[in-house]
Each structure stands twice: as C-alpha cells, then as structure tokens.
C-alpha cells in the first residue's frame, strides 16, 4: 500500500472553518421534506426502483454522481472476526469501474490502515474511523484529522479496556487510533453482558470520549461534533460541486450510518442495508451486500 501523504493540521483547521463558518441556504422542495424524518425500512422501496431516477439525474440532467459507501455489512458481510472482512474480488472490480465513471468514497469505522489494506485501491477517497481520518485519492491527495487532540485520551481508554477484558474469550478491542471499538459478537452471553458493563464503566470515567453502539460492538470515540455525516459533507465541500450540479447516493447498514443518511442533500438516494425492519433516515433499502453489488452493477450499466 503506498504511503499516505499528509497535509499540515493547520490546513485541516482552515478547511473545517470554511465548512462551519459559511451559511449554506437552499430551498427544500416539499416532496423532499420527508427525507429528514425517520421511518421504518419495511415501508421503503428497493434501491433497484431508483434506477430510472439515477438515469434521469446523471444521464439526462448531466449532474455529477457521488457515491458514498460503508464497508462492513455493506460491501462485505458482517463476519465473526473483523480482521477477516476481506473485500470480494468482484466487488473490487465494481469499485474500480465506478471510479472511472463517478466520484466514490468509502466512509467506515475502520482505521485508515485497515480499510486501505482491505480495499487496496487508491482511486477513491476514504473517510476512516467514522470520518475522523479522511484521506484523498492519488489524483487528489489530502488528509484531514479533525480530532488529533483526542489521540492520547483514546489511547488511554484502549489500554484500560484491553487490560479489563484480558482473558475474556471472544472479546476483541480494536487498535484504531481515533476510536476504541470493543467487539463482543464471539463472546458467550454472560461474557457479552460483562464486556458491555466494563465498556460503559470505562466510558463514565472518560469525559472527553462518548459511547456509541453498533452491531455487537460498543465504541468509545472523541466527544466532538464530527461523524460520518460531517465527513460526507466535508468531502462534498472539498469536491466543490454545487448541490444543483450533483447527485448523491449513500449506502450503509449500521446505526452510525444514519448520520450520513441525514447529511445527504435533498433529492439524494440514501440506502439502508437490512433484511429486518428498523428505523432509518434512508429513502430506499437493500437486503444484504450481495444486493448492494447487484445494485452498483445496475448503476454502472445506467451511467456508462
């Protein structure tokens, strides 16, 4: 994997200031207001039903297509051992083709080192660690780490949790520089409850960190106004394409992806990946990563 170019942190602060100190106003059509309310995924249409909308927006109206993708549970199935969540070769081929047609970004809770190792493709942007570590494609290299000042707090919490859960079979404390994911998927029911209790106790002693919940994982991350949604907005701002000239698709499966669903501009397609009914800000649904691959192939066939 090529080395990561790094721009100075002062540049990152300037970019954040540019995003947060500017007021963006736009009219929201009445038909789009519902995308700002949660609804049951069981009532949503399939993402396959949006193909003609994509054709109209991208091919007829010539709007630039932006695709934002989660990784685990979206591009790959959830697996018992997170370090083995390898990207299928046919999915990698799909991403490579998409990158030749539009802008593609992966927004994930994985560390930048992990996600680049899994995907091993440098023509897309990555927003790793839930957006706390953003890295640009080779043709547009940039690096943004808006929560660097929390690194020592995250490291201390990780050391505490590693020590507190040592010997608990099935528990995994990930080594992610900007967060502390603690997985209990492979624990016995009794140990899973104990792991959750330990994580919550540690969280109560870390005022600079907040506790977030995912699929069989609890995670401590910086208590900072930043998440996958802020990362998505920052990437769109960086690419410099006005709302009226762009069309966005986001696909994700987890609770943390709801921040990105909410951050999509009006008229976008937000897809939740689930085979069970759940509350979401998404506008469409797919059942599993296999359907995600099929849908992305459909997008390719439409915009080629």
mmCIF file with all atom_site columns, C-alpha atoms in Angstrom, residues 35-112:
data_model
loop_
_atom_site.group_PDB
_atom_site.id
_atom_site.type_symbol
_atom_site.label_atom_id
_atom_site.label_alt_id
_atom_site.label_comp_id
_atom_site.label_asym_id
_atom_site.label_entity_id
_atom_site.label_seq_id
_atom_site.pdbx_PDB_ins_code
_atom_site.Cartn_x
_atom_site.Cartn_y
_atom_site.Cartn_z
_atom_site.occupancy
_atom_site.B_iso_or_equiv
_atom_site.pdbx_formal_charge
_atom_site.auth_seq_id
_atom_site.auth_comp_id
_atom_site.auth_asym_id
_atom_site.auth_atom_id
_atom_site.pdbx_PDB_model_num
ATOM 1  C CA . UNK A 1 35  ? -36.147 12.523  3.993   1.00 0.00 ? 35  UNK A CA 1
ATOM 2  C CA . UNK A 1 36  ? -35.417 14.437  7.233   1.00 0.00 ? 36  UNK A CA 1
ATOM 3  C CA . UNK A 1 37  ? -37.738 12.185  9.270   1.00 0.00 ? 37  UNK A CA 1
ATOM 4  C CA . UNK A 1 38  ? -37.111 8.631   10.419  1.00 0.00 ? 38  UNK A CA 1
ATOM 5  C CA . UNK A 1 39  ? -39.341 5.892   9.088   1.00 0.00 ? 39  UNK A CA 1
ATOM 6  C CA . UNK A 1 40  ? -39.435 2.091   9.085   1.00 0.00 ? 40  UNK A CA 1
ATOM 7  C CA . UNK A 1 41  ? -37.212 0.459   6.485   1.00 0.00 ? 41  UNK A CA 1
ATOM 8  C CA . UNK A 1 42  ? -40.004 -2.055  5.925   1.00 0.00 ? 42  UNK A CA 1
ATOM 9  C CA . UNK A 1 43  ? -42.006 0.715   4.232   1.00 0.00 ? 43  UNK A CA 1
ATOM 10 C CA . UNK A 1 44  ? -39.202 1.798   1.900   1.00 0.00 ? 44  UNK A CA 1
ATOM 11 C CA . UNK A 1 45  ? -38.904 0.933   -1.799  1.00 0.00 ? 45  UNK A CA 1
ATOM 12 C CA . UNK A 1 46  ? -35.994 -1.150  -3.037  1.00 0.00 ? 46  UNK A CA 1
ATOM 13 C CA . UNK A 1 47  ? -32.970 0.769   -4.292  1.00 0.00 ? 47  UNK A CA 1
ATOM 14 C CA . UNK A 1 48  ? -33.493 -1.038  -7.599  1.00 0.00 ? 48  UNK A CA 1
ATOM 15 C CA . UNK A 1 49  ? -36.612 1.107   -8.025  1.00 0.00 ? 49  UNK A CA 1
ATOM 16 C CA . UNK A 1 50  ? -34.400 4.209   -8.136  1.00 0.00 ? 50  UNK A CA 1
ATOM 17 C CA . UNK A 1 51  ? -32.526 3.229   -11.305 1.00 0.00 ? 51  UNK A CA 1
ATOM 18 C CA . UNK A 1 52  ? -34.642 5.429   -13.588 1.00 0.00 ? 52  UNK A CA 1
ATOM 19 C CA . UNK A 1 53  ? -34.174 8.373   -11.223 1.00 0.00 ? 53  UNK A CA 1
ATOM 20 C CA . UNK A 1 54  ? -30.404 7.878   -11.428 1.00 0.00 ? 54  UNK A CA 1
ATOM 21 C CA . UNK A 1 55  ? -30.609 7.695   -15.217 1.00 0.00 ? 55  UNK A CA 1
ATOM 22 C CA . UNK A 1 56  ? -32.575 10.931  -15.356 1.00 0.00 ? 56  UNK A CA 1
ATOM 23 C CA . UNK A 1 57  ? -30.388 12.842  -12.887 1.00 0.00 ? 57  UNK A CA 1
ATOM 24 C CA . UNK A 1 58  ? -26.995 11.712  -14.203 1.00 0.00 ? 58  UNK A CA 1
ATOM 25 C CA . UNK A 1 59  ? -27.528 10.991  -17.903 1.00 0.00 ? 59  UNK A CA 1
ATOM 26 C CA . UNK A 1 60  ? -30.263 13.442  -18.892 1.00 0.00 ? 60  UNK A CA 1
ATOM 27 C CA . UNK A 1 61  ? -29.676 16.307  -16.468 1.00 0.00 ? 61  UNK A CA 1
ATOM 28 C CA . UNK A 1 62  ? -25.889 15.806  -16.524 1.00 0.00 ? 62  UNK A CA 1
ATOM 29 C CA . UNK A 1 63  ? -25.455 16.032  -12.761 1.00 0.00 ? 63  UNK A CA 1
ATOM 30 C CA . UNK A 1 64  ? -22.183 14.703  -11.361 1.00 0.00 ? 64  UNK A CA 1
ATOM 31 C CA . UNK A 1 65  ? -22.636 11.431  -9.474  1.00 0.00 ? 65  UNK A CA 1
ATOM 32 C CA . UNK A 1 66  ? -21.155 10.941  -5.997  1.00 0.00 ? 66  UNK A CA 1
ATOM 33 C CA . UNK A 1 67  ? -21.340 7.516   -4.350  1.00 0.00 ? 67  UNK A CA 1
ATOM 34 C CA . UNK A 1 68  ? -20.573 7.095   -0.632  1.00 0.00 ? 68  UNK A CA 1
ATOM 35 C CA . UNK A 1 69  ? -20.321 3.570   0.775   1.00 0.00 ? 69  UNK A CA 1
ATOM 36 C CA . UNK A 1 70  ? -19.976 1.970   4.177   1.00 0.00 ? 70  UNK A CA 1
ATOM 37 C CA . UNK A 1 71  ? -17.749 -1.134  4.300   1.00 0.00 ? 71  UNK A CA 1
ATOM 38 C CA . UNK A 1 72  ? -18.722 -3.801  6.865   1.00 0.00 ? 72  UNK A CA 1
ATOM 39 C CA . UNK A 1 73  ? -22.240 -5.080  6.278   1.00 0.00 ? 73  UNK A CA 1
ATOM 40 C CA . UNK A 1 74  ? -22.462 -3.110  3.030   1.00 0.00 ? 74  UNK A CA 1
ATOM 41 C CA . UNK A 1 75  ? -19.623 -4.068  0.705   1.00 0.00 ? 75  UNK A CA 1
ATOM 42 C CA . UNK A 1 76  ? -18.784 -7.173  2.747   1.00 0.00 ? 76  UNK A CA 1
ATOM 43 C CA . UNK A 1 77  ? -20.886 -9.356  5.033   1.00 0.00 ? 77  UNK A CA 1
ATOM 44 C CA . UNK A 1 78  ? -20.521 -8.997  8.799   1.00 0.00 ? 78  UNK A CA 1
ATOM 45 C CA . UNK A 1 79  ? -18.065 -11.750 9.791   1.00 0.00 ? 79  UNK A CA 1
ATOM 46 C CA . UNK A 1 80  ? -17.260 -13.278 13.213  1.00 0.00 ? 80  UNK A CA 1
ATOM 47 C CA . UNK A 1 81  ? -13.676 -11.997 13.077  1.00 0.00 ? 81  UNK A CA 1
ATOM 48 C CA . UNK A 1 82  ? -13.462 -8.346  11.902  1.00 0.00 ? 82  UNK A CA 1
ATOM 49 C CA . UNK A 1 83  ? -9.844  -8.742  10.783  1.00 0.00 ? 83  UNK A CA 1
ATOM 50 C CA . UNK A 1 84  ? -11.059 -11.212 8.128   1.00 0.00 ? 84  UNK A CA 1
ATOM 51 C CA . UNK A 1 85  ? -13.660 -8.991  6.440   1.00 0.00 ? 85  UNK A CA 1
ATOM 52 C CA . UNK A 1 86  ? -11.977 -9.214  3.056   1.00 0.00 ? 86  UNK A CA 1
ATOM 53 C CA . UNK A 1 87  ? -13.432 -7.433  0.042   1.00 0.00 ? 87  UNK A CA 1
ATOM 54 C CA . UNK A 1 88  ? -14.648 -9.900  -2.630  1.00 0.00 ? 88  UNK A CA 1
ATOM 55 C CA . UNK A 1 89  ? -12.743 -9.590  -5.911  1.00 0.00 ? 89  UNK A CA 1
ATOM 56 C CA . UNK A 1 90  ? -15.897 -8.973  -7.941  1.00 0.00 ? 90  UNK A CA 1
ATOM 57 C CA . UNK A 1 91  ? -16.814 -6.105  -5.591  1.00 0.00 ? 91  UNK A CA 1
ATOM 58 C CA . UNK A 1 92  ? -13.336 -4.630  -6.022  1.00 0.00 ? 92  UNK A CA 1
ATOM 59 C CA . UNK A 1 93  ? -13.848 -4.802  -9.797  1.00 0.00 ? 93  UNK A CA 1
ATOM 60 C CA . UNK A 1 94  ? -17.168 -2.966  -9.375  1.00 0.00 ? 94  UNK A CA 1
ATOM 61 C CA . UNK A 1 95  ? -15.485 -0.205  -7.347  1.00 0.00 ? 95  UNK A CA 1
ATOM 62 C CA . UNK A 1 96  ? -12.753 0.147   -9.950  1.00 0.00 ? 96  UNK A CA 1
ATOM 63 C CA . UNK A 1 97  ? -15.326 0.567   -12.717 1.00 0.00 ? 97  UNK A CA 1
ATOM 64 C CA . UNK A 1 98  ? -17.368 3.031   -10.672 1.00 0.00 ? 98  UNK A CA 1
ATOM 65 C CA . UNK A 1 99  ? -14.272 5.155   -10.025 1.00 0.00 ? 99  UNK A CA 1
ATOM 66 C CA . UNK A 1 100 ? -13.842 5.546   -13.767 1.00 0.00 ? 100 UNK A CA 1
ATOM 67 C CA . UNK A 1 101 ? -17.414 6.886   -14.030 1.00 0.00 ? 101 UNK A CA 1
ATOM 68 C CA . UNK A 1 102 ? -18.009 8.973   -10.892 1.00 0.00 ? 102 UNK A CA 1
ATOM 69 C CA . UNK A 1 103 ? -16.619 10.038  -7.521  1.00 0.00 ? 103 UNK A CA 1
ATOM 70 C CA . UNK A 1 104 ? -16.537 7.195   -4.986  1.00 0.00 ? 104 UNK A CA 1
ATOM 71 C CA . UNK A 1 105 ? -15.790 7.409   -1.253  1.00 0.00 ? 105 UNK A CA 1
ATOM 72 C CA . UNK A 1 106 ? -15.806 4.774   1.486   1.00 0.00 ? 106 UNK A CA 1
ATOM 73 C CA . UNK A 1 107 ? -16.989 6.046   4.885   1.00 0.00 ? 107 UNK A CA 1
ATOM 74 C CA . UNK A 1 108 ? -16.220 3.467   7.565   1.00 0.00 ? 108 UNK A CA 1
ATOM 75 C CA . UNK A 1 109 ? -15.472 2.903   11.210  1.00 0.00 ? 109 UNK A CA 1
ATOM 76 C CA . UNK A 1 110 ? -12.311 1.031   10.220  1.00 0.00 ? 110 UNK A CA 1
ATOM 77 C CA . UNK A 1 111 ? -8.914  2.639   10.665  1.00 0.00 ? 111 UNK A CA 1
ATOM 78 C CA . UNK A 1 112 ? -7.320  4.101   7.544   1.00 0.00 ? 112 UNK A CA 1
#
